[in-house]
Structure formats: C-alpha cells, structure tokens
Amino acid sequence: MKKAIELSIKNMDNGGGPFGAVIVKNGKIIAESGNSVTIDNDPTAHAEVNAIRVASKKLDTFDLSGCDIYASCEPCPMCLGAIYWAKIDNLFFANNQNDADNIGFSDKFIYDEIEKDYTQRTLKTKNFMREDALTAFDIWRNKQDKTEY
C-alpha cells in the first residue's frame, strides 16, 4: 500500500491525478501505475485500469487470479468493474469515496445513475435492434473453439 500511496503523490508531478495502484502476485509487485487521464487524454486511464493493463501484458493473460491490487483510493465503479473482470483475488484501498469527494472526485452520480431504469438516466439511452444483435450471442453460445472469460 505504501507504494500505491507513493505513486499517487509522485503522479501529480507528472501531470496526472492523485491516484496510484499496484498489483502483486506471490508477494511481488508485477505492475504499478498512476492515473494518466489528463496525460493520455483517456478518461479510462485510471490507476487501477492502467495497472491491470500492465499486469495482463506482463503475465500474458486476461485472468489475474492469484493477484491482489492495492489502490491509493477506493476504486470508482469503472475500476471496480475492471477489477472484477480481471478476476483479481483481493482489493485493498487507502482513501475512500468520501475522501475523493472532498477533493472534487465524486462517483456518487454514477452510483445514483446505475440504480435508475435506463430510460430515466441523465445519459440519453435507447435500446433498439436487440433481435439483430442477438445473432452474435447465438453464434457465441454455439461456438466450440471459444475462449471463455
């Protein structure tokens, strides 16, 4: 956790946000990153997502089972989703949602939006052409040589 916190502080010197993340496997750091949203002009370049990308490349797998992630702050909904999708075993964090909110990084609106029916969300959302799109899912369901994830 000390390394993730150090990264969150150092990252600001590089023009990034005050967030850092470290991924550990078998007691060794295999990936580390800071937030690079403004550096990379990439809204998905949060520290946790960046660290997951580095770990996945280093281990040559999308399945990070057996790994732990240490984040300097409680992950946002996107990062939490990425952590689950990566199958990381344990999440440890230092600052929490309220701490982030106190410096202008609030995820509350996303949590509030998730609870709403998609027709009631701020982001205009319309579901259409579902029947056409189900074709891809039917093909996947019957595909014999797929890699499940």
Coordinates of N, CA, C and O in Angstrom, one line a residue, residues 39-134:
I39 N -2.9 13.1 -18.9 CA -1.7 12.9 -19.6 C -2.0 12.3 -21.0 O -1.4 12.7 -22.0
D40 N -2.8 11.2 -21.0 CA -3.1 10.4 -22.2 C -4.4 10.9 -22.9 O -4.7 10.3 -23.9
N41 N -5.1 11.9 -22.3 CA -6.4 12.3 -22.8 C -7.3 11.0 -23.0 O -7.9 10.8 -24.0
D42 N -7.3 10.2 -22.0 CA -8.0 9.0 -21.9 C -8.8 8.9 -20.6 O -8.3 8.7 -19.6
P43 N -10.1 9.0 -20.7 CA -11.0 9.0 -19.5 C -11.0 7.7 -18.8 O -11.4 7.6 -17.6
T44 N -10.5 6.6 -19.4 CA -10.4 5.3 -18.8 C -9.0 5.0 -18.2 O -8.8 3.9 -17.6
A45 N -8.1 5.9 -18.3 CA -6.7 5.7 -17.8 C -6.6 6.0 -16.3 O -5.7 6.7 -15.9
H46 N -7.5 5.3 -15.5 CA -7.3 5.4 -14.1 C -6.2 4.5 -13.6 O -5.8 3.6 -14.4
A47 N -5.7 4.7 -12.5 CA -4.5 4.0 -12.0 C -4.8 2.5 -12.0 O -3.9 1.7 -12.4
E48 N -5.9 2.1 -11.5 CA -6.2 0.6 -11.4 C -6.3 0.0 -12.8 O -5.8 -1.1 -13.0
V49 N -7.0 0.7 -13.7 CA -7.1 0.1 -15.1 C -5.7 0.1 -15.7 O -5.4 -0.9 -16.4
N50 N -5.0 1.1 -15.6 CA -3.6 1.1 -16.1 C -2.8 0.0 -15.6 O -2.1 -0.7 -16.3
A51 N -2.9 -0.2 -14.3 CA -2.1 -1.3 -13.6 C -2.6 -2.7 -14.1 O -1.8 -3.6 -14.4
I52 N -3.9 -2.8 -14.3 CA -4.4 -4.1 -14.8 C -3.9 -4.4 -16.2 O -3.5 -5.5 -16.6
R53 N -3.8 -3.3 -17.1 CA -3.3 -3.5 -18.4 C -1.8 -3.9 -18.4 O -1.4 -4.8 -19.2
V54 N -1.0 -3.3 -17.5 CA 0.4 -3.7 -17.4 C 0.5 -5.1 -16.9 O 1.3 -5.9 -17.5
A55 N -0.2 -5.5 -15.9 CA -0.1 -6.8 -15.4 C -0.6 -7.9 -16.4 O 0.1 -8.9 -16.5
S56 N -1.6 -7.6 -17.1 CA -2.1 -8.5 -18.1 C -1.1 -8.8 -19.2 O -0.9 -9.9 -19.7
K57 N -0.5 -7.7 -19.6 CA 0.6 -7.8 -20.7 C 1.8 -8.6 -20.1 O 2.3 -9.5 -20.8
K58 N 2.2 -8.3 -18.9 CA 3.4 -8.9 -18.3 C 3.1 -10.4 -18.1 O 4.0 -11.2 -18.4
L59 N 1.9 -10.7 -17.6 CA 1.6 -12.2 -17.4 C 1.1 -12.9 -18.6 O 0.8 -14.1 -18.6
D60 N 0.8 -12.1 -19.7 CA 0.2 -12.6 -20.9 C -1.1 -13.4 -20.7 O -1.3 -14.5 -21.2
T61 N -2.0 -12.7 -19.9 CA -3.3 -13.3 -19.7 C -4.3 -12.2 -19.3 O -3.9 -11.2 -18.7
F62 N -5.5 -12.5 -19.5 CA -6.6 -11.6 -19.1 C -7.1 -12.0 -17.7 O -7.9 -11.3 -17.1
D63 N -6.7 -13.1 -17.2 CA -7.1 -13.6 -15.9 C -6.1 -13.4 -14.9 O -5.0 -14.1 -14.9
L64 N -6.3 -12.5 -14.0 CA -5.3 -12.1 -13.0 C -5.6 -12.8 -11.6 O -5.3 -12.2 -10.6
S65 N -6.2 -14.0 -11.7 CA -6.5 -14.7 -10.5 C -5.1 -15.0 -9.8 O -4.1 -15.1 -10.5
G66 N -5.1 -14.9 -8.5 CA -3.9 -15.1 -7.8 C -3.2 -13.8 -7.5 O -2.1 -13.7 -6.9
C67 N -3.7 -12.7 -8.0 CA -3.2 -11.3 -7.8 C -4.0 -10.5 -6.8 O -5.2 -10.8 -6.6
D68 N -3.4 -9.6 -6.2 CA -4.0 -8.6 -5.3 C -3.8 -7.2 -5.9 O -2.7 -7.0 -6.5
I69 N -4.7 -6.3 -5.6 CA -4.5 -4.9 -6.1 C -4.6 -4.0 -4.9 O -5.4 -4.2 -4.0
Y70 N -3.6 -3.1 -4.8 CA -3.5 -2.1 -3.8 C -3.8 -0.8 -4.5 O -3.0 -0.4 -5.4
A71 N -4.8 0.0 -4.0 CA -5.1 1.2 -4.7 C -5.1 2.3 -3.6 O -5.5 2.1 -2.5
S72 N -4.5 3.5 -4.0 CA -4.4 4.6 -3.0 C -5.8 5.1 -2.7 O -5.9 5.8 -1.6
C73 N -6.8 4.8 -3.5 CA -8.2 5.3 -3.2 C -9.2 4.2 -3.6 O -8.9 3.4 -4.5
E74 N -10.3 4.2 -2.9 CA -11.4 3.3 -3.2 C -11.7 3.4 -4.7 O -11.9 4.5 -5.2
P75 N -11.7 2.3 -5.4 CA -11.9 2.4 -6.9 C -13.3 2.9 -7.2 O -14.3 2.6 -6.6
C76 N -13.3 3.6 -8.4 CA -14.6 4.1 -8.9 C -15.4 2.9 -9.5 O -14.8 1.8 -9.6
P77 N -16.6 3.1 -9.9 CA -17.4 2.0 -10.5 C -16.7 1.3 -11.7 O -16.7 0.1 -11.8
M78 N -16.1 2.1 -12.6 CA -15.4 1.5 -13.7 C -14.2 0.7 -13.3 O -14.1 -0.5 -13.8
C79 N -13.4 1.2 -12.4 CA -12.3 0.4 -11.9 C -12.7 -0.8 -11.1 O -12.1 -1.9 -11.3
L80 N -13.7 -0.7 -10.3 CA -14.2 -1.8 -9.6 C -14.7 -2.9 -10.5 O -14.3 -4.1 -10.4
G81 N -15.4 -2.5 -11.6 CA -15.8 -3.5 -12.6 C -14.6 -4.1 -13.3 O -14.6 -5.4 -13.5
A82 N -13.6 -3.4 -13.6 CA -12.4 -3.9 -14.2 C -11.7 -4.9 -13.3 O -11.2 -5.9 -13.7
I83 N -11.6 -4.6 -12.0 CA -11.0 -5.5 -11.0 C -11.8 -6.8 -11.0 O -11.2 -7.9 -11.0
Y84 N -13.1 -6.8 -11.0 CA -13.9 -8.0 -11.0 C -13.6 -8.8 -12.3 O -13.4 -10.0 -12.3
W85 N -13.7 -8.1 -13.5 CA -13.5 -8.7 -14.8 C -12.1 -9.4 -14.9 O -11.9 -10.4 -15.5
A86 N -11.1 -8.8 -14.2 CA -9.7 -9.3 -14.2 C -9.6 -10.5 -13.3 O -8.6 -11.2 -13.3
K87 N -10.6 -10.7 -12.5 CA -10.6 -11.9 -11.5 C -9.5 -11.7 -10.5 O -9.0 -12.7 -10.0
I88 N -9.2 -10.5 -10.1 CA -8.2 -10.3 -9.0 C -8.8 -10.8 -7.7 O -10.0 -10.6 -7.4
D89 N -7.9 -11.4 -6.9 CA -8.4 -12.1 -5.7 C -8.8 -11.1 -4.6 O -9.8 -11.3 -3.9
N90 N -8.0 -10.1 -4.4 CA -8.2 -9.2 -3.2 C -8.0 -7.7 -3.6 O -7.1 -7.4 -4.4
L91 N -8.8 -6.8 -3.1 CA -8.7 -5.4 -3.3 C -8.4 -4.8 -1.9 O -9.1 -5.0 -0.9
F92 N -7.4 -3.9 -1.9 CA -7.1 -3.2 -0.7 C -7.0 -1.7 -1.1 O -6.4 -1.4 -2.2
F93 N -7.6 -0.8 -0.3 CA -7.5 0.6 -0.7 C -7.3 1.5 0.6 O -7.6 1.1 1.7
A94 N -6.8 2.7 0.3 CA -6.5 3.6 1.4 C -7.6 4.7 1.5 O -8.5 4.5 2.3
N95 N -7.5 5.7 0.8 CA -8.6 6.8 0.8 C -9.9 6.1 0.4 O -9.9 5.2 -0.4
N96 N -11.0 6.7 0.9 CA -12.3 6.2 0.5 C -13.1 7.1 -0.4 O -12.6 8.2 -0.7
Q97 N -14.3 6.7 -0.7 CA -15.1 7.6 -1.6 C -15.3 9.0 -1.1 O -15.3 10.0 -1.8
N98 N -15.6 9.1 0.2 CA -15.8 10.4 0.8 C -14.5 11.3 0.7 O -14.6 12.5 0.5
D99 N -13.4 10.7 0.9 CA -12.1 11.4 0.8 C -12.0 12.0 -0.6 O -11.6 13.1 -0.8
A100 N -12.3 11.1 -1.6 CA -12.2 11.6 -3.0 C -13.2 12.7 -3.3 O -12.9 13.7 -4.0
D101 N -14.4 12.5 -2.8 CA -15.4 13.5 -3.0 C -15.0 14.9 -2.4 O -15.3 15.9 -3.0
N102 N -14.3 14.8 -1.3 CA -13.9 16.1 -0.7 C -12.9 16.9 -1.5 O -12.7 18.1 -1.2
I103 N -12.2 16.3 -2.5 CA -11.3 17.0 -3.3 C -11.8 17.1 -4.8 O -11.0 17.4 -5.7
G104 N -13.1 16.8 -5.0 CA -13.7 17.0 -6.3 C -13.8 15.8 -7.2 O -14.2 15.9 -8.3
F105 N -13.5 14.6 -6.6 CA -13.6 13.4 -7.4 C -14.8 12.6 -6.9 O -14.6 11.7 -6.0
S106 N -16.0 12.9 -7.3 CA -17.2 12.2 -6.8 C -17.7 11.2 -7.8 O -17.9 11.5 -9.0
D107 N -17.9 10.0 -7.3 CA -18.5 8.9 -8.1 C -20.0 8.7 -7.8 O -20.7 7.9 -8.4
K108 N -20.5 9.5 -6.8 CA -21.9 9.4 -6.4 C -22.9 9.4 -7.5 O -23.8 8.6 -7.6
F109 N -22.7 10.3 -8.5 CA -23.7 10.5 -9.6 C -23.7 9.2 -10.4 O -24.8 8.8 -10.9
I110 N -22.6 8.5 -10.5 CA -22.6 7.2 -11.3 C -23.4 6.1 -10.5 O -24.2 5.4 -11.1
Y111 N -23.1 6.0 -9.2 CA -23.9 5.0 -8.4 C -25.4 5.3 -8.5 O -26.2 4.4 -8.6
D112 N -25.7 6.6 -8.4 CA -27.1 7.0 -8.5 C -27.7 6.7 -9.8 O -28.9 6.2 -9.9
E113 N -27.0 6.9 -10.9 CA -27.5 6.6 -12.2 C -27.7 5.1 -12.4 O -28.7 4.7 -13.1
I114 N -26.8 4.3 -11.9 CA -26.9 2.8 -12.1 C -28.2 2.3 -11.5 O -28.8 1.4 -12.0
E115 N -28.6 2.9 -10.4 CA -29.9 2.5 -9.7 C -31.1 2.8 -10.5 O -32.2 2.2 -10.3
K116 N -31.0 3.7 -11.5 CA -32.2 4.1 -12.2 C -32.5 3.2 -13.4 O -31.5 2.6 -14.0
D117 N -33.7 3.1 -13.8 CA -34.0 2.5 -15.1 C -33.3 3.3 -16.2 O -33.2 4.5 -16.1
Y118 N -32.8 2.6 -17.2 CA -32.0 3.3 -18.2 C -32.8 4.4 -18.9 O -32.3 5.3 -19.5
T119 N -34.2 4.3 -18.9 CA -35.0 5.3 -19.6 C -35.0 6.6 -18.7 O -35.5 7.7 -19.2
Q120 N -34.6 6.5 -17.4 CA -34.6 7.6 -16.5 C -33.3 8.3 -16.3 O -33.1 9.2 -15.5
R121 N -32.2 7.7 -16.9 CA -30.9 8.2 -16.6 C -30.6 9.5 -17.3 O -31.2 9.9 -18.3
T122 N -29.7 10.3 -16.8 CA -29.2 11.5 -17.4 C -28.7 11.3 -18.8 O -29.0 12.1 -19.7
L123 N -27.9 10.3 -19.0 CA -27.4 9.9 -20.3 C -28.5 9.3 -21.1 O -29.1 8.3 -20.8
K124 N -28.9 10.0 -22.2 CA -30.0 9.5 -23.1 C -29.6 8.1 -23.6 O -28.6 8.0 -24.2
T125 N -30.5 7.2 -23.3 CA -30.2 5.8 -23.6 C -31.4 5.2 -24.3 O -32.5 5.3 -23.8
K126 N -31.2 4.5 -25.4 CA -32.3 3.8 -26.1 C -31.8 2.4 -26.5 O -30.8 2.2 -27.1
N127 N -32.7 1.4 -26.2 CA -32.4 0.1 -26.6 C -33.1 -0.2 -27.9 O -34.3 -0.1 -28.0
F128 N -32.4 -0.6 -28.9 CA -33.0 -1.0 -30.2 C -32.1 -2.0 -31.0 O -31.0 -2.2 -30.7
M129 N -32.7 -2.7 -31.9 CA -32.1 -3.7 -32.8 C -31.6 -4.9 -32.0 O -30.7 -5.6 -32.4
R130 N -32.3 -5.2 -30.8 CA -31.9 -6.3 -30.0 C -31.9 -7.6 -30.7 O -31.0 -8.4 -30.6
E131 N -33.0 -7.8 -31.4 CA -33.2 -9.1 -32.1 C -32.0 -9.3 -33.1 O -31.5 -10.4 -33.2
D132 N -31.6 -8.3 -33.8 CA -30.5 -8.4 -34.8 C -29.2 -8.7 -34.0 O -28.4 -9.5 -34.4
A133 N -29.0 -8.0 -32.9 CA -27.7 -8.2 -32.1 C -27.7 -9.6 -31.5 O -26.5 -10.1 -31.2
L134 N -28.8 -10.2 -31.2 CA -28.8 -11.5 -30.5 C -28.1 -12.6 -31.4 O -27.7 -13.6 -30.9

